[in-house]
Amino acid sequence: MAELVSITIDGHGVDMAQGSTILEACRFLDIDTPTLCQLDNLTPVNVCRACVVELEGSRVLVPACSRQVEPGMQIQTDTPRVRHSRRLVLELLASSVDMTLTSGQVQGWMQRYQAAPTRFGKVATVAKPVKVDNELYVRDYSRCILCYKCVEACGADAQNTFAIGVAGRGFDAHISTEFEVGLPDSACVYCGNCIGVCPTGALMFKSEYDMRAAGTWDESRQAVTETVCPYCGVGCMLELRVQDNSIVRVTSPLDHSVTSGHLCVKGRFGFEFVQKRGPRG
Amino acid sequence: MLRGVRHGARLIAVDPRRTSSAEWADIWLGLDVGSDIALANAIARVIIHDGLPDTKFIERSTTGYKEFAKKVEKYTLERAEKETGIPRNAIREVALAYGQARTGMICWTLGITEHHNATDNVLALINLGLLTGKVGRYGCGLNPLRGQNNVQGGGDMGAIPAKLPGFQAIEDPAIHEKFASAWGGADFPLKKGWHLSEMFEGMERGELRSAYIVGENPARSEADQGRAVRLLSGLDHLVVQDIFLTHTAELAHVVLPAGAGWTESEGTVTNSERRVQRVRRALDPPLGARDDIEIICELAARLGVDFGRPTAEEVWDECRSLSPMHAGMKYSRLDELGGIQWPCPDESHPGTQFLHARLWKDPVEGPLAPFSAVDNEPPVDRLTDEFPIRLTTGRRLDSFNTGVQTNEYTSPLRKGAEALVISPEDGANLGIADGECVRVSSRRGSVDVNVSFDRSMRPGLAFMTLHFPDQVATNVLTIDATDPKSGTAEFKASAIRIDRIPASSSLGGESQARPGEGARL
Amino acid sequence: MAAVDSILGAPEPDDHRVVHGGRAARNQRHQLLPVLHAIQDRRGWVSRGALEYACRRLSIPPAEAYGVVSFYARFASEPHGEVAVHVCDDIVCGLAGVTVPDGARRVPCLGLCDHAPATLTERFGMVYEAVQTSHAAARYPGSRLLRRIDVVDPDSIDSYREHGGFAALKNAREMGPAAVIRAVTESGLLGRGGAAFPTGRKWQSVADQPVRPHYIVCNADESEPGTFKDRVLLEGDPFAVVEGMAIAAYATGSEKGFVYVRDEYPLARARMARAIAQARDKGFLDFDVEVRRGAGAYICGEETALFNSIEGKRGEPRNKPPFPVQAGLFGKPTLPNNVETLVNVLDILNGEFADSRLFCVSGQVLRPGVYEVAMGTPLRALIELAGGVPPGRMLQAVLLGGAAGSFLTPAQIDVPLSFDGVRAIGATLGSGAVMVFDDTADMRQVLLRIARFFRDESCGQCVPCRVGTRRQEEILDRMLGTNGDSRADVMLLSDIAQAMRDASICGLGQTAANAIASGLTQLRVLNG
Ligand SMILES: Cc1cc2nc3c(=O)[nH]c(=O)nc-3n(C[C@H](O)[C@H](O)[C@H](O)COP(=O)(O)O)c2cc1C
Ligand code: SF4
Ligand code: SF4
Ligand code: SF4
Ligand code: FES
Ligand code: FES
């Protein structure tokens, strides 16, 4: 048994196993904490700073997602300072990036912190043309919040292919292949694990992208079914999102012991064959 | 595996080709195709000579050590160097690394099993695990990595000649009786059946006259494809049940269109780690296609037996009542636990993570683990001056077997068609250019294919896949020499010759690889 | 290829039977920057082919290596002429008047503010050459830290020894590590890199770590605009820096040391390399020291970014904790110290320490340069030492502490230069930069230049700084440009400033609004 560490969050005492993060403690106490760059199956990069909290004795706010609990920590998650930074993070991001396809949860945080991204006036964005360079998935970096998740999923946290990385610096930093080449010329193996973790819709199945462009994407007509990939003995769990008897997106549950959410190209994209066998009834 | 490497594990790769996995390895050994046993035995000898065996474990939990030790004694480093092509120092280094490691596992795929002596290959690796006590413990073990989602499950469910579901011996009268009475006194043979290669031999002898093939494409996936097609075509009656009109189905008298198991029907599959998991219906099958269970029950009805109309869950519950190792795996528990690893004898059992942990119990539970003294047997298809190059076949990440399923999606990884991958050195020796179309011949046939140079190949070695049988019938070249114990054919080792094609006689015309069907049958 | 092989040695021939690679190869990752420099030095740019070859040799994924190339301002990923001229257009040089010849590149402060306007010229090719704006000799009478500058021959260990060199190291070895650390602690020495952390305490923490090896890193990245004191020490008294490192390594039990010198200091780098070689030859070094070269990134002065840079990665600061003393370079306990901090240690062990520090006085004064004054000396006295503003001009403002510092008005220049003294008026000493502006200076341009500096130098990792520095520049630009009422914009800036200060990962973002905020309140730059 790991040793327990006692801390206080918003006046509530909580005992957490050593090595837990403040975020885990917040979740344990049902304190909703905005996170953009954190995912349970990835190493924390603590770059978005949406999750910051006030820690007694610390000059600056600390990221809940990566800071581990230490005995006696006194933490506040809803002070004016915390609310201010969270609001600014959301505003600054949304003033530079198209966040319209983020989850309802993110939209909820925007409302909760009263983020008003337009108040900066006319300012620079990261808008750039959508990259459609293969038949499996598209990259729309106008939506990219630079959360590093795709880089981690492509790299050491899952796929170990390292086809994409962060290039450039400052406001010009962006996700890129080597020398900005298209995916077919890169090391990409199309496992789609980056799509699986992207929180903004910057990375998207081509099937979904085309349907959205055609105006036929309709989540109300979609259902998700869990099954097992037909291709190899690893036995990855798949979540098939189906609209009108067609598979439109494939993911895997983050908490599944076999996949931790990650798949290979066959499981992710190799489903076409079942759909090309004529009309269904 | 790479996660392990990232956490500090050392990785040793043994593969004739320096694959991308080998690039991650701390040591890569590029052995000759089909010399695995020489390597394994020599490693064992080093371990023994350096006093690294786990003697306590050997004494308590295994049998046959003496005979094994005597056998490997003949596998000196000198001999292994000659038979594998790997310098002796490197063999010794790997032996010490494995022998001295506190934990370690051996994983393999078809490179071990697609040989005429597949079972011996596997036994030689098991010996290493037993010798150093690296089985049944955390961080240890012997893991065949399976190429299909339900290879394990198929075997578990009795799709092997001598077993009924749950690996229960069909020839054991008590077992036979148990099943027969559960099935309402059904009458079925008390004798084991044939495996695939024996069936083809049976066809050859005229003893096997009809076949019912479910979800396999032997007309394309069998080694020595010409022979397979000939024999299948000669059957009195061939029934094929598949989700596609495969090449095999085209030869059939009756085709039964089926729903895709993983997305058009309900059921379970079992992965390489013995985890039974649920598959579910997400799509309606195409018009006319039916669920496998329904087809089988209908068939039974036509044959005069009423199986009723069971659901997948009912079929599974019957299986659980007969197969003790599956007994505790109710659907609801499979859902809850995200799959369960067998054996799982009752509904309170969590499943079994380490199959062979019993070997560490004191006293050992169940039978002791046997060492097997095995000898190196080089590939059947000998290299000669006429056929000097070793062809090995395999798979690519984005494709699956004969490509029936994966060729339907547009993988950007698939650059051009099938290619014969060889070393630039061989290319230069043969006077051929990268991308040129050449004729590849084995003792069984020829195909035309474009070459692709790859620095990861060593001279004398060539590689092809079997994903595009309609463009390049790779299995025209392979040999059907078969392992008598497992029935697997030696896809991994054929002897070939590569010839330039004189401009006028190209089978296919332009430099597109295509002949396949035009090959000599 | 030859450039890469010059660092890594010739490749082994393809072996088709056995390859030892894996971790051993990946552990070469830290050679990436040296290899990229070798390529850049010879070709003037890093081509895809050259990068891919380097990646193959070092087992680095090309996309990651490209991320590194594109992070550092020095590496060009497009072809370039044989000569590159870098013209400083930063705060001080801006005052001196900048002319940018055709094809030259504008760069931030070159650390030559005492010689403004400053340039750096590089000639690429088999023989690489870099020339800084010529240096005028200067004397530093009565100075403790600068007493050997222009007195010893910086290329001769014998000359250094004749001037008392290596006596402190000898003393240290006689005292033993614990006593050395005690002496440093008792001296009260605070780090001179900007954060003013007690040096003895840091040494003790590293010495106490059971994990091995320990590293020491001399931070010679000096890139804070208006700062050039470390350059003077490195160029003029390199053996003293080496000796300081040797003592620190001895006291903290460090097996290996690095000196990370900013790319724009070619002379300092060369002298340090020679000094290390000579010291090693003469048996003064019983640990391994390597000179590493920055690549045009201010952020790499931040200690954890610096570690990443040595490790061959993008210079992105790490979140703390863990602190460097626990898990620093290569994840091991590491002692990062500034150049001036280390040189002070010699005097501590020789019993000659006094509480004084170096200030870099630049801008509109008669004699810009490095001055050593006792802690507590009034700022006014320091400015007078440097000759004061030119005749006929009036002092308008002082920027204390560099771009991350704050503006003082003429009314505030009697402040005593001590940590507490300046804190009382909400300022910091920072890196010891003192930039002086007379009444002719256009302070709006100065503020805009500072905003641009942070926008350019943000590593881009965290949102408050990446987007905040950009918005800060945009808003300041429109405020100062339109001359209109800008109450709302001032509010916006202050909102951004607070989030940057509170939520940024590192000191860059946390201080990026300081000078601008103080400028807007202290200086008369806004109409209305
Ligand atoms: C953006 C930034 C830039 C820095 N640049 C330098 C630098 O150029 N030189 C330096 O010694 N310290 C610099 N520092 C401070 C270092 O992080 C670190 O505190 C210092 O090297 C510790 O040495 P000291 O204790 O001897 O001062 C910088 C810090 C920040 C946040
Ligand atoms: S593409 Fe998506 S996952 Fe990748 S950094 Fe951008 S927002 Fe994050
Ligand atoms: S997704 Fe890939 S690894 Fe997973 S089961 Fe399917 S084929 Fe195997
Ligand atoms: S504060 Fe700025 S420089 Fe520091 S880590 Fe964040 S983005 Fe990078
Ligand atoms: S979620 Fe913590 S910094 Fe992004
Ligand atoms: S050298 Fe130009 S401002 Fe420092």
Short mmCIF file of N, CA and C in Angstrom, two decimals, chain B residues 5 9 25-26 28-30 32 85 93 425 455 457-458, chain C residues 14-24 26 56 59:
data_model
loop_
_atom_site.label_atom_id
_atom_site.label_comp_id
_atom_site.label_asym_id
_atom_site.label_seq_id
_atom_site.Cartn_x
_atom_site.Cartn_y
_atom_site.Cartn_z
N VAL B 5 10.82 -0.83 -22.85
CA VAL B 5 12.13 -0.30 -23.21
C VAL B 5 12.31 1.09 -22.61
N ALA B 9 13.94 -1.50 -19.87
CA ALA B 9 14.18 -2.89 -20.27
C ALA B 9 15.15 -2.92 -21.45
N ALA B 25 16.22 -2.18 -30.79
CA ALA B 25 16.86 -3.18 -29.94
C ALA B 25 18.26 -2.76 -29.52
N ASP B 26 18.64 -3.18 -28.32
CA ASP B 26 20.01 -2.94 -27.87
C ASP B 26 20.96 -3.85 -28.64
N TRP B 28 20.76 -6.54 -32.05
CA TRP B 28 20.00 -7.23 -33.09
C TRP B 28 20.86 -8.35 -33.65
N LEU B 29 20.30 -9.53 -33.74
CA LEU B 29 21.01 -10.66 -34.34
C LEU B 29 20.32 -11.00 -35.66
N GLY B 30 21.04 -10.88 -36.76
CA GLY B 30 20.46 -11.17 -38.07
C GLY B 30 20.77 -12.59 -38.49
N ASP B 32 20.40 -16.55 -40.02
CA ASP B 32 19.91 -17.13 -41.25
C ASP B 32 18.50 -17.66 -41.01
N GLY B 85 25.03 -18.01 -38.84
CA GLY B 85 25.68 -16.86 -39.47
C GLY B 85 26.01 -15.75 -38.51
N GLU B 93 27.06 -13.02 -25.86
CA GLU B 93 26.60 -11.82 -25.19
C GLU B 93 25.09 -11.89 -24.89
N GLU B 425 22.98 -4.53 -52.39
CA GLU B 425 24.14 -5.29 -52.86
C GLU B 425 23.71 -6.36 -53.86
N ARG B 455 18.02 -1.21 -47.25
CA ARG B 455 19.29 -1.40 -46.55
C ARG B 455 19.16 -2.32 -45.35
N MET B 457 18.04 -5.21 -45.49
CA MET B 457 18.19 -6.60 -45.95
C MET B 457 19.67 -6.90 -46.15
N ARG B 458 20.01 -8.16 -45.88
CA ARG B 458 21.40 -8.51 -46.16
C ARG B 458 21.45 -9.28 -47.47
N ASP C 14 27.91 -0.91 -42.43
CA ASP C 14 26.68 -1.69 -42.24
C ASP C 14 27.03 -3.12 -41.85
N ASP C 15 26.49 -3.58 -40.75
CA ASP C 15 26.72 -4.97 -40.37
C ASP C 15 25.38 -5.69 -40.54
N HIS C 16 25.39 -6.77 -41.28
CA HIS C 16 24.13 -7.46 -41.54
C HIS C 16 23.87 -8.58 -40.55
N ARG C 17 24.73 -8.73 -39.57
CA ARG C 17 24.57 -9.84 -38.64
C ARG C 17 24.29 -9.39 -37.22
N VAL C 18 25.05 -8.40 -36.76
CA VAL C 18 24.87 -7.96 -35.38
C VAL C 18 24.91 -6.44 -35.37
N VAL C 19 23.96 -5.81 -34.73
CA VAL C 19 24.06 -4.37 -34.53
C VAL C 19 23.77 -4.06 -33.08
N HIS C 20 24.68 -3.38 -32.47
CA HIS C 20 24.42 -2.88 -31.13
C HIS C 20 23.86 -1.48 -31.27
N GLY C 21 22.63 -1.30 -30.87
CA GLY C 21 22.06 0.03 -31.05
C GLY C 21 21.24 0.35 -29.84
N GLY C 22 19.96 0.59 -30.08
CA GLY C 22 19.03 0.77 -28.97
C GLY C 22 19.45 1.90 -28.07
N ARG C 23 19.48 1.59 -26.79
CA ARG C 23 19.70 2.62 -25.80
C ARG C 23 21.06 3.29 -26.00
N ALA C 24 22.07 2.49 -26.32
CA ALA C 24 23.40 3.07 -26.46
C ALA C 24 23.37 4.17 -27.52
N ARG C 26 20.59 5.77 -28.59
CA ARG C 26 19.70 6.86 -28.18
C ARG C 26 20.35 7.75 -27.12
N ARG C 56 19.88 9.59 -38.29
CA ARG C 56 20.22 8.18 -38.39
C ARG C 56 21.37 7.85 -37.45
N SER C 59 19.99 8.13 -33.83
CA SER C 59 18.73 7.47 -33.48
C SER C 59 17.70 8.48 -32.98
#
